[in-house]
Coordinates of C-alpha atoms in Angstrom, one line a residue:
X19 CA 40.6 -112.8 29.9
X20 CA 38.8 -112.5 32.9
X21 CA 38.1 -109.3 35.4
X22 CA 38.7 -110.4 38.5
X23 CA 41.5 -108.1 39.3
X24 CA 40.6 -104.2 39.9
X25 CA 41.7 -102.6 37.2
X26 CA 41.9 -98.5 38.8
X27 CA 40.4 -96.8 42.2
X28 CA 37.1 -96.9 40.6
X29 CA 37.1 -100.9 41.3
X30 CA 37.8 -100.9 44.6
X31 CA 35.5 -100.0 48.0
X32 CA 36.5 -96.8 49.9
X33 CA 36.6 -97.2 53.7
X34 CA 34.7 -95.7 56.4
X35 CA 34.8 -92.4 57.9
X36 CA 35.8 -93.3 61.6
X37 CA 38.3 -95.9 59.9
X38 CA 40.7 -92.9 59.7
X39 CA 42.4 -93.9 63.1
X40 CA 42.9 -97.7 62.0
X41 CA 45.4 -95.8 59.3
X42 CA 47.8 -93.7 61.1
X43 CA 50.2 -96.2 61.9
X44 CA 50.4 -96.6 58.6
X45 CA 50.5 -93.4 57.7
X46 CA 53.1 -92.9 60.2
X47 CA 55.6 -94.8 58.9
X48 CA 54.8 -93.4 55.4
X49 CA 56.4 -90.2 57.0
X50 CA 59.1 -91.5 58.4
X51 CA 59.8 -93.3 55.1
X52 CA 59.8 -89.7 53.1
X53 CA 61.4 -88.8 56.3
X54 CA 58.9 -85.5 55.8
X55 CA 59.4 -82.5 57.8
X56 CA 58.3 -79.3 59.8
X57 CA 58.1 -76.6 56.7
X58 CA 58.5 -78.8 53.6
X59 CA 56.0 -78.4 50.5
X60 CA 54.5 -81.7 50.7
X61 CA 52.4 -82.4 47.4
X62 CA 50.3 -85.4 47.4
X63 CA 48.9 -86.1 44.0
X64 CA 45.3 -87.9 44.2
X65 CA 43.0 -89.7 41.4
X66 CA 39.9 -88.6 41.2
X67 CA 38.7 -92.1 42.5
X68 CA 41.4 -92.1 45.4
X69 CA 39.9 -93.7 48.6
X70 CA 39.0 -89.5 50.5
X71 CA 39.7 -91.4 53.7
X72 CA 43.4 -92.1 52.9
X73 CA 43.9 -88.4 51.3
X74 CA 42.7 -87.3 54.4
X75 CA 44.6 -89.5 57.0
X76 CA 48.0 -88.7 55.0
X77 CA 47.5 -85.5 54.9
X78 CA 46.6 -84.5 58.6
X79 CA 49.8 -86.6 59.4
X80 CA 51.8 -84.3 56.8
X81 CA 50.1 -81.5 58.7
X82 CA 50.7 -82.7 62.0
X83 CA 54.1 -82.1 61.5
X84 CA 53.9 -78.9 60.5
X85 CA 54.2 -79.6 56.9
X86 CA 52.8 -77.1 54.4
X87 CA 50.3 -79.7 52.5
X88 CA 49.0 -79.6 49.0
X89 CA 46.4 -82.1 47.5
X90 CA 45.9 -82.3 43.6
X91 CA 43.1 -83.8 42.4
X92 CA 44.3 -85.5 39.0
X93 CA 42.2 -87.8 36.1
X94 CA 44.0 -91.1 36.4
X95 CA 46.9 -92.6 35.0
X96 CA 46.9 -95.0 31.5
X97 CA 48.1 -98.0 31.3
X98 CA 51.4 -97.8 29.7
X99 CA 51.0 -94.8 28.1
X100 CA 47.5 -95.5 26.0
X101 CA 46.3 -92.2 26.7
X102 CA 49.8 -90.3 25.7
X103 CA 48.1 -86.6 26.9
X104 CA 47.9 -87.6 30.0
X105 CA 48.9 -86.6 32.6
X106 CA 48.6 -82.7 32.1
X107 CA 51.3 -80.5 32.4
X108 CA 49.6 -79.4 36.0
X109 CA 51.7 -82.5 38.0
X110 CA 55.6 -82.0 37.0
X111 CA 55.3 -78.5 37.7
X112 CA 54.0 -79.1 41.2
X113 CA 56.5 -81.5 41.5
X114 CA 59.2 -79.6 40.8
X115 CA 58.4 -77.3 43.2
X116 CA 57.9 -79.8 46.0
X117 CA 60.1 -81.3 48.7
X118 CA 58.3 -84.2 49.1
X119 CA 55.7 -86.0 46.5
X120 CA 53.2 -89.0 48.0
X121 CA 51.3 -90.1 44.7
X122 CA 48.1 -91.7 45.5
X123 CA 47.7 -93.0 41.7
X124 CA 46.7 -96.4 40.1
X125 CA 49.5 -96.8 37.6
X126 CA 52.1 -94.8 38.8
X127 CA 55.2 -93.6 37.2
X128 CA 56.0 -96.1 35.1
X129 CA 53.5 -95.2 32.4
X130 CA 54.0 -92.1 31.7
X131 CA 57.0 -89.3 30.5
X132 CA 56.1 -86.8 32.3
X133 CA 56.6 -88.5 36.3
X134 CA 59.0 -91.3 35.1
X135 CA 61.7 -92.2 37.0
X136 CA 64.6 -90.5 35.4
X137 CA 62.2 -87.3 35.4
X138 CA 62.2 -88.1 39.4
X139 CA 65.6 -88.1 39.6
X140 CA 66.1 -84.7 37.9
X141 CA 64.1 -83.1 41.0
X142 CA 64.7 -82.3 44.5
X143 CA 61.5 -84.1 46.0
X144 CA 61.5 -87.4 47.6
X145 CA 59.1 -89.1 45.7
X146 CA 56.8 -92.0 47.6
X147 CA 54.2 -93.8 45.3
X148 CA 51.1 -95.4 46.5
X149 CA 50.7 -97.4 43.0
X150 CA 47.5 -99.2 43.7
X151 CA 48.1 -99.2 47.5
X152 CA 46.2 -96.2 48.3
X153 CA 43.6 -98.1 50.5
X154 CA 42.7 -98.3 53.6
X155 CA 43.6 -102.0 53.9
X156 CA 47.4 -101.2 52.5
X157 CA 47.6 -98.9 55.2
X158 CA 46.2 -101.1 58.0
X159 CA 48.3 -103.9 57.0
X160 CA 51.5 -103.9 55.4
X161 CA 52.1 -100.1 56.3
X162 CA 52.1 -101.6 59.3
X163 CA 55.4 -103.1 59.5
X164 CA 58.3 -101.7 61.8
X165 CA 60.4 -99.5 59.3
X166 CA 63.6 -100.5 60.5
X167 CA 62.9 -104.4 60.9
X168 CA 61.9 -104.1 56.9
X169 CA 65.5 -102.7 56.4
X170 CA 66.9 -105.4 58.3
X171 CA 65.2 -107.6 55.9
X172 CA 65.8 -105.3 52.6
X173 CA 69.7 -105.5 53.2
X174 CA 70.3 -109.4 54.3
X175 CA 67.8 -109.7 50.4
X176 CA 70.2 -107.8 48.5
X177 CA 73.2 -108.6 50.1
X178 CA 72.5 -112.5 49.3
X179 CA 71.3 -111.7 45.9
X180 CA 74.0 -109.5 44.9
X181 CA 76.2 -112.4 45.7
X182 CA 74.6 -114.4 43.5
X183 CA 75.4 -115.7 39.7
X184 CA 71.9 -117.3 39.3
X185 CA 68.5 -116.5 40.2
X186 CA 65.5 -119.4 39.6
X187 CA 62.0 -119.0 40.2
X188 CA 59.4 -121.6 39.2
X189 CA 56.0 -122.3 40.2
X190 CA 53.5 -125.1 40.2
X191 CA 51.7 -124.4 37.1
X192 CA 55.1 -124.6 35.1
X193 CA 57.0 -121.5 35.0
X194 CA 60.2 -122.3 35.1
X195 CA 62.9 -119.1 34.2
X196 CA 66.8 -118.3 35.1
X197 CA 68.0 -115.2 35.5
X198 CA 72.0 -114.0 35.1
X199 CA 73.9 -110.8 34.8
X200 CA 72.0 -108.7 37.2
X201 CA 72.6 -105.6 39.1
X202 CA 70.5 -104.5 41.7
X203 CA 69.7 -100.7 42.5
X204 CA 72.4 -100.4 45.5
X205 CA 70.0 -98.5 47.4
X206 CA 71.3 -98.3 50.9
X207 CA 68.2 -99.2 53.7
X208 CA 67.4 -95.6 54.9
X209 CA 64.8 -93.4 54.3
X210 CA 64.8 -91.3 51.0
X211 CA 66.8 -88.3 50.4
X212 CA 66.3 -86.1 47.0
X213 CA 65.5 -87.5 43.8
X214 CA 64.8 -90.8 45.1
X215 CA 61.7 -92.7 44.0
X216 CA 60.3 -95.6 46.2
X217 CA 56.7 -97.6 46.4
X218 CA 54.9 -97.7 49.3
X219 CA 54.2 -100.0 51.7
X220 CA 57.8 -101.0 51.2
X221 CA 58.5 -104.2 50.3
X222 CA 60.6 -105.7 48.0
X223 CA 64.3 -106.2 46.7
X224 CA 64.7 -105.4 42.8
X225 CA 67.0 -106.9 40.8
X226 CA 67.9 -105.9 36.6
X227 CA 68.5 -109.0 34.7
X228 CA 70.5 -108.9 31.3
X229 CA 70.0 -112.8 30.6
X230 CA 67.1 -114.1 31.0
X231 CA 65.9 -118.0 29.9
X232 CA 63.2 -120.0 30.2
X233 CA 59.1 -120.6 30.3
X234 CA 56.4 -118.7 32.2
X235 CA 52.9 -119.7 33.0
X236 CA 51.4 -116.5 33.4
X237 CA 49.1 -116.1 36.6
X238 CA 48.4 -112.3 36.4
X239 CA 49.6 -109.3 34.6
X240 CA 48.8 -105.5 33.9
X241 CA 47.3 -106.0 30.5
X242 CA 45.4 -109.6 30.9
X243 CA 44.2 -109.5 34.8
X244 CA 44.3 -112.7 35.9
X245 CA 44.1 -115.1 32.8
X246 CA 41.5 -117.8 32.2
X247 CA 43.3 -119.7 29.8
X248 CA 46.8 -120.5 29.8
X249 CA 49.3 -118.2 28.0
X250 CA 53.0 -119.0 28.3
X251 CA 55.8 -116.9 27.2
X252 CA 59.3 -118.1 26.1
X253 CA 62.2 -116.2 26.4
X254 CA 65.8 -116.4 25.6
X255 CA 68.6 -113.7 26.0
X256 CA 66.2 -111.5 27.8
X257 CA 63.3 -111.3 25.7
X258 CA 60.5 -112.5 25.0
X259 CA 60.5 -115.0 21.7
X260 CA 56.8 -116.6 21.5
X261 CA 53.7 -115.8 23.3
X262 CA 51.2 -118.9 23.3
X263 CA 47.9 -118.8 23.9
X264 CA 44.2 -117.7 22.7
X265 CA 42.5 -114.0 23.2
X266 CA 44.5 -113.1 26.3
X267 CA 48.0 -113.6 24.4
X268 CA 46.4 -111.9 21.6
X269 CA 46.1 -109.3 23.8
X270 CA 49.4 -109.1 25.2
X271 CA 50.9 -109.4 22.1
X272 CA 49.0 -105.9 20.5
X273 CA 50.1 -104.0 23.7
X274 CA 53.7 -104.4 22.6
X275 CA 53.6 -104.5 19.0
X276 CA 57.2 -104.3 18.7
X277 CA 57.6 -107.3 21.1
X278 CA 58.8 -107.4 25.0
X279 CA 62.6 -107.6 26.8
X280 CA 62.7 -108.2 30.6
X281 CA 63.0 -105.0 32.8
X282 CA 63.4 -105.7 36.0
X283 CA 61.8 -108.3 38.6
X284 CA 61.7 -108.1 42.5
X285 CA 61.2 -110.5 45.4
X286 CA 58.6 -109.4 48.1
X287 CA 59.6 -108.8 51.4
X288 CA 56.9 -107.9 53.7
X289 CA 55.0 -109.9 55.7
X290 CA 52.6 -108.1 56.4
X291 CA 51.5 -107.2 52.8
X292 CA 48.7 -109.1 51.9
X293 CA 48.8 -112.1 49.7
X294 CA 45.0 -111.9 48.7
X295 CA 42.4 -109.8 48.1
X296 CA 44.9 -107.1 47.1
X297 CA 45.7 -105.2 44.6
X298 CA 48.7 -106.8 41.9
X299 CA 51.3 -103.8 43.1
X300 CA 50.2 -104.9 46.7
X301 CA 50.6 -108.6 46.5
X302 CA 54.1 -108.2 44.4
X303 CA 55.4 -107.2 48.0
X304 CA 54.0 -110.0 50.2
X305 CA 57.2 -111.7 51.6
X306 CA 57.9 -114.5 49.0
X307 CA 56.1 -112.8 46.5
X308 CA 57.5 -112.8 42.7
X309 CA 56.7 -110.5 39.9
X310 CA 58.6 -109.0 37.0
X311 CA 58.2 -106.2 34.6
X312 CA 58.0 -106.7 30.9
X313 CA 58.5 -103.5 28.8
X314 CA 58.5 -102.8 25.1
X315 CA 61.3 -103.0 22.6
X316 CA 61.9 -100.0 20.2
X317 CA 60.4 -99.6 17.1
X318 CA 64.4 -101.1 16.3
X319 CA 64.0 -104.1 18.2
X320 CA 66.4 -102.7 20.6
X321 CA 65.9 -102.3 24.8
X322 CA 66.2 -99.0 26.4
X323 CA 65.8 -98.7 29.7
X324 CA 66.5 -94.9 30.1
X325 CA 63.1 -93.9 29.1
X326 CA 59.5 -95.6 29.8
X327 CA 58.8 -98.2 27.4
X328 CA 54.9 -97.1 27.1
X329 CA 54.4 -100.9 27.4
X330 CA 55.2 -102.1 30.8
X331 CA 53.5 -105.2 31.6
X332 CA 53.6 -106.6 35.7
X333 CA 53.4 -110.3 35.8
X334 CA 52.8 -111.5 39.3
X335 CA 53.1 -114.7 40.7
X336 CA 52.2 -115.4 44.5
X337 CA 53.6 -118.6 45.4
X338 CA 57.1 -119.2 43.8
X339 CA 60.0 -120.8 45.0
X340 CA 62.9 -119.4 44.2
X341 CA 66.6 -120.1 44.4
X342 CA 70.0 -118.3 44.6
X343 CA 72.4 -120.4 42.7
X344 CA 70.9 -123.6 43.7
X345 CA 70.0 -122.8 47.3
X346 CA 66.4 -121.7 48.7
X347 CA 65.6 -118.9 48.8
X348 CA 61.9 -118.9 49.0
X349 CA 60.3 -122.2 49.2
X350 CA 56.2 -121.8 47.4
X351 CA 56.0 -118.9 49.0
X352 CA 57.6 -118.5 52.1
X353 CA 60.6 -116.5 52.4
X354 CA 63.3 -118.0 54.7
X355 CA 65.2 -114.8 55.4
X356 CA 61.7 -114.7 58.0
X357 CA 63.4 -117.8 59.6
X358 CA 66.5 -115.8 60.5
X359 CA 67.4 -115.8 64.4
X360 CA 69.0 -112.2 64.0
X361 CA 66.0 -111.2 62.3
X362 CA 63.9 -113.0 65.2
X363 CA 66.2 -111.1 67.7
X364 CA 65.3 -107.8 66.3
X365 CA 62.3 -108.5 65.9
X366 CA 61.6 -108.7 69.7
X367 CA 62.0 -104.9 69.8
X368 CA 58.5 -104.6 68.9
X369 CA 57.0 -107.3 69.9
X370 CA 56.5 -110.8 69.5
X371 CA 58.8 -112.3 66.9
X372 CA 55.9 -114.7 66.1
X373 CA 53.7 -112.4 65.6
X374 CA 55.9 -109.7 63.8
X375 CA 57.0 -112.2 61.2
X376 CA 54.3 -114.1 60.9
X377 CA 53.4 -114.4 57.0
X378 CA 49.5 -115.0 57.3
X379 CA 48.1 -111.8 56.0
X380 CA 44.9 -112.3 58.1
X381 CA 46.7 -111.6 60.7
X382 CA 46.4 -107.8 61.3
X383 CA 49.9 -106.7 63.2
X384 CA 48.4 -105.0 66.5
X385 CA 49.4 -101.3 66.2
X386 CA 51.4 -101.3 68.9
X387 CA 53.8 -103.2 67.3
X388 CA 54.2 -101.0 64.2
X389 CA 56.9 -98.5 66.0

């Protein structure tokens, strides 16, 4: 396999001091995501390799509304629970106590018991994660993006995928997979209220498929970075049946000894996310954007998604097109919902629609059109 994705905080540059102000428009919708307010416990929970920049430009905007703030300092995350005594005890009981959580940590919830997402649910915080996006350019980019324009976006998503029977993403290097019997996590587009559990920037519509067919080429995933062989995975039924390949599917195959069943998958959304040079939890949200989540199968052989699997492997894939029961949704890469003359029409409210929606992530949104 080769390392040319970061693989934690530690692999990636921190910014510059005075860069502090090219972050609070991000940072401001952050807020208004966690809808945080004047009095709340707000508990943001930092690796110890977490850019100091972005700790400090969330938590004077926390502060500036008159939020009681409280930074922990934590060792990071493993990957899929490798290291199973972390994290310490020292995070849920913070949490517990908070009203709002922002977690500024590499892996995020998925990997571990203690912060997973039926834990979250259990709690009265509205929980934000920053899963590899804690970085000054995730804040000056897709953080960017007018909250409500991304709902507009989120609910046309779901509402054409929950109509759907079939979903079908394929790319050029071969992938080729169908997804049927899916639910989708109903959420409606507002900003969270207790128990909930959302990354940040926003950016994606999830989907939880039941049947799933078909060949992937994989392009980059949590365990093999991006891959310089080919490794393809088969799957029927929703799980995976062969994994092909040299060292690299060696290696995915000893991270989930018991084998893999498909967890969930989402589209990105965003266009303002980037599409390169980001991290694999940033790029998933680009809008047209594919990745799915892999997770481990009991020591039975059997799925459960009511706990973490302690193997969850993200495959992204950057350039998919993908169709809704034979029509296009995203065509290699671009997502069509962007097209949308309502969503143009909205889009006005902020600025210019071309420049709002446009895709090209080296295009920095002006700030003034963030709100």
């Amino acid at each position: 396999m080769t390392m040319t994705a970061p693989f934690s905080y530690l692999d990636t540059p921190t910014a510059a001091p005075l860069s502090i102000s090219e972050l609070m428009p991000g940072v401001y919708n952050l807020l208004e995501y966690a809808a945080v307010a004047a009095g709340e416990q707000v508990l943001i929970l930092a690796e110890h390799g977490t850019d100091p920049v972005v700790i400090q430009a969330i938590a004077a905007a926390a502060a500036y509304r008159n939020a009681e703030v409280h930074v922990l300092s934590l060792p990071p995350f493993s990957a899929g629970g490798w290291d199973a005594a972390t994290p310490s005890p020292l995070p849920a009981s913070a949490h517990a106590a908070a009203d709002v959580v922002i977690s500024l940590t590499w892996w995020g919830e998925v990997h571990t018991t203690q912060l997973f997402f039926n834990e979250i649910a259990k709690q009265k915080a509205r929980f934000v994660s920053l899963h590899q996006t804690a970085t000054a350019a995730a804040l000056a980019t897709g953080a960017r993006f007018p909250l409500e324009l991304y709902f507009a976006l989120e609910a046309r998503a779901y509402a054409r995928i929950t109509a759907a029977q079939e979903i079908r993403v394929t790319t050029t290097l071969g992938t080729d997979v169908t997804f049927r019997a899916f639910t989708t996590p109903g959420h409606p587009s507002t900003p969270l209220t207790s128990g909930m559990w959302r990354p940040f920037p926003y950016g994606g519509a999830n989907f939880y498929p039941d049947q799933t067919d078909g060949v992937v080429v994989m392009e980059e995933s949590t365990v093999t970075g991006v891959p310089a062989e080919r490794i393809t995975l088969q799957l029927a039924g929703n799980r995976v049946t062969a994994i092909e390949g040299s060292a690299a599917a060696a290696e995915l195959r000893r991270y989930a000894p018991n084998g893999y069943y498909m967890r969930h998958a989402l589209i990105g959304l965003n266009p303002k996310v980037r599409s390169a040079g980001g991290t694999q939890f940033e790029r998933e949200k680009h809008a047209g954007a594919f990745y799915f989540g892999l997770d481990g199968l009991t020591a039975q052989g059997t799925i459960d998604r009511n706990g973490p699997g302690h193997a969850h492997c993200d495959c992204q894939f950057d350039a998919p097109t993908i169709t809704l029961d034979g029509e296009c949704f995203v065509d290699n890469g671009h997502l069509l919902l962007l097209d949308d003359p309502e969503i143009h029409q909205l889009a006005q409210k902020f600025g210019p629609a071309e420049v709002l929606l446009n895709p090209n992530p080296r295009l920095v949104l002006p700030p003034r059109y963030s709100r």
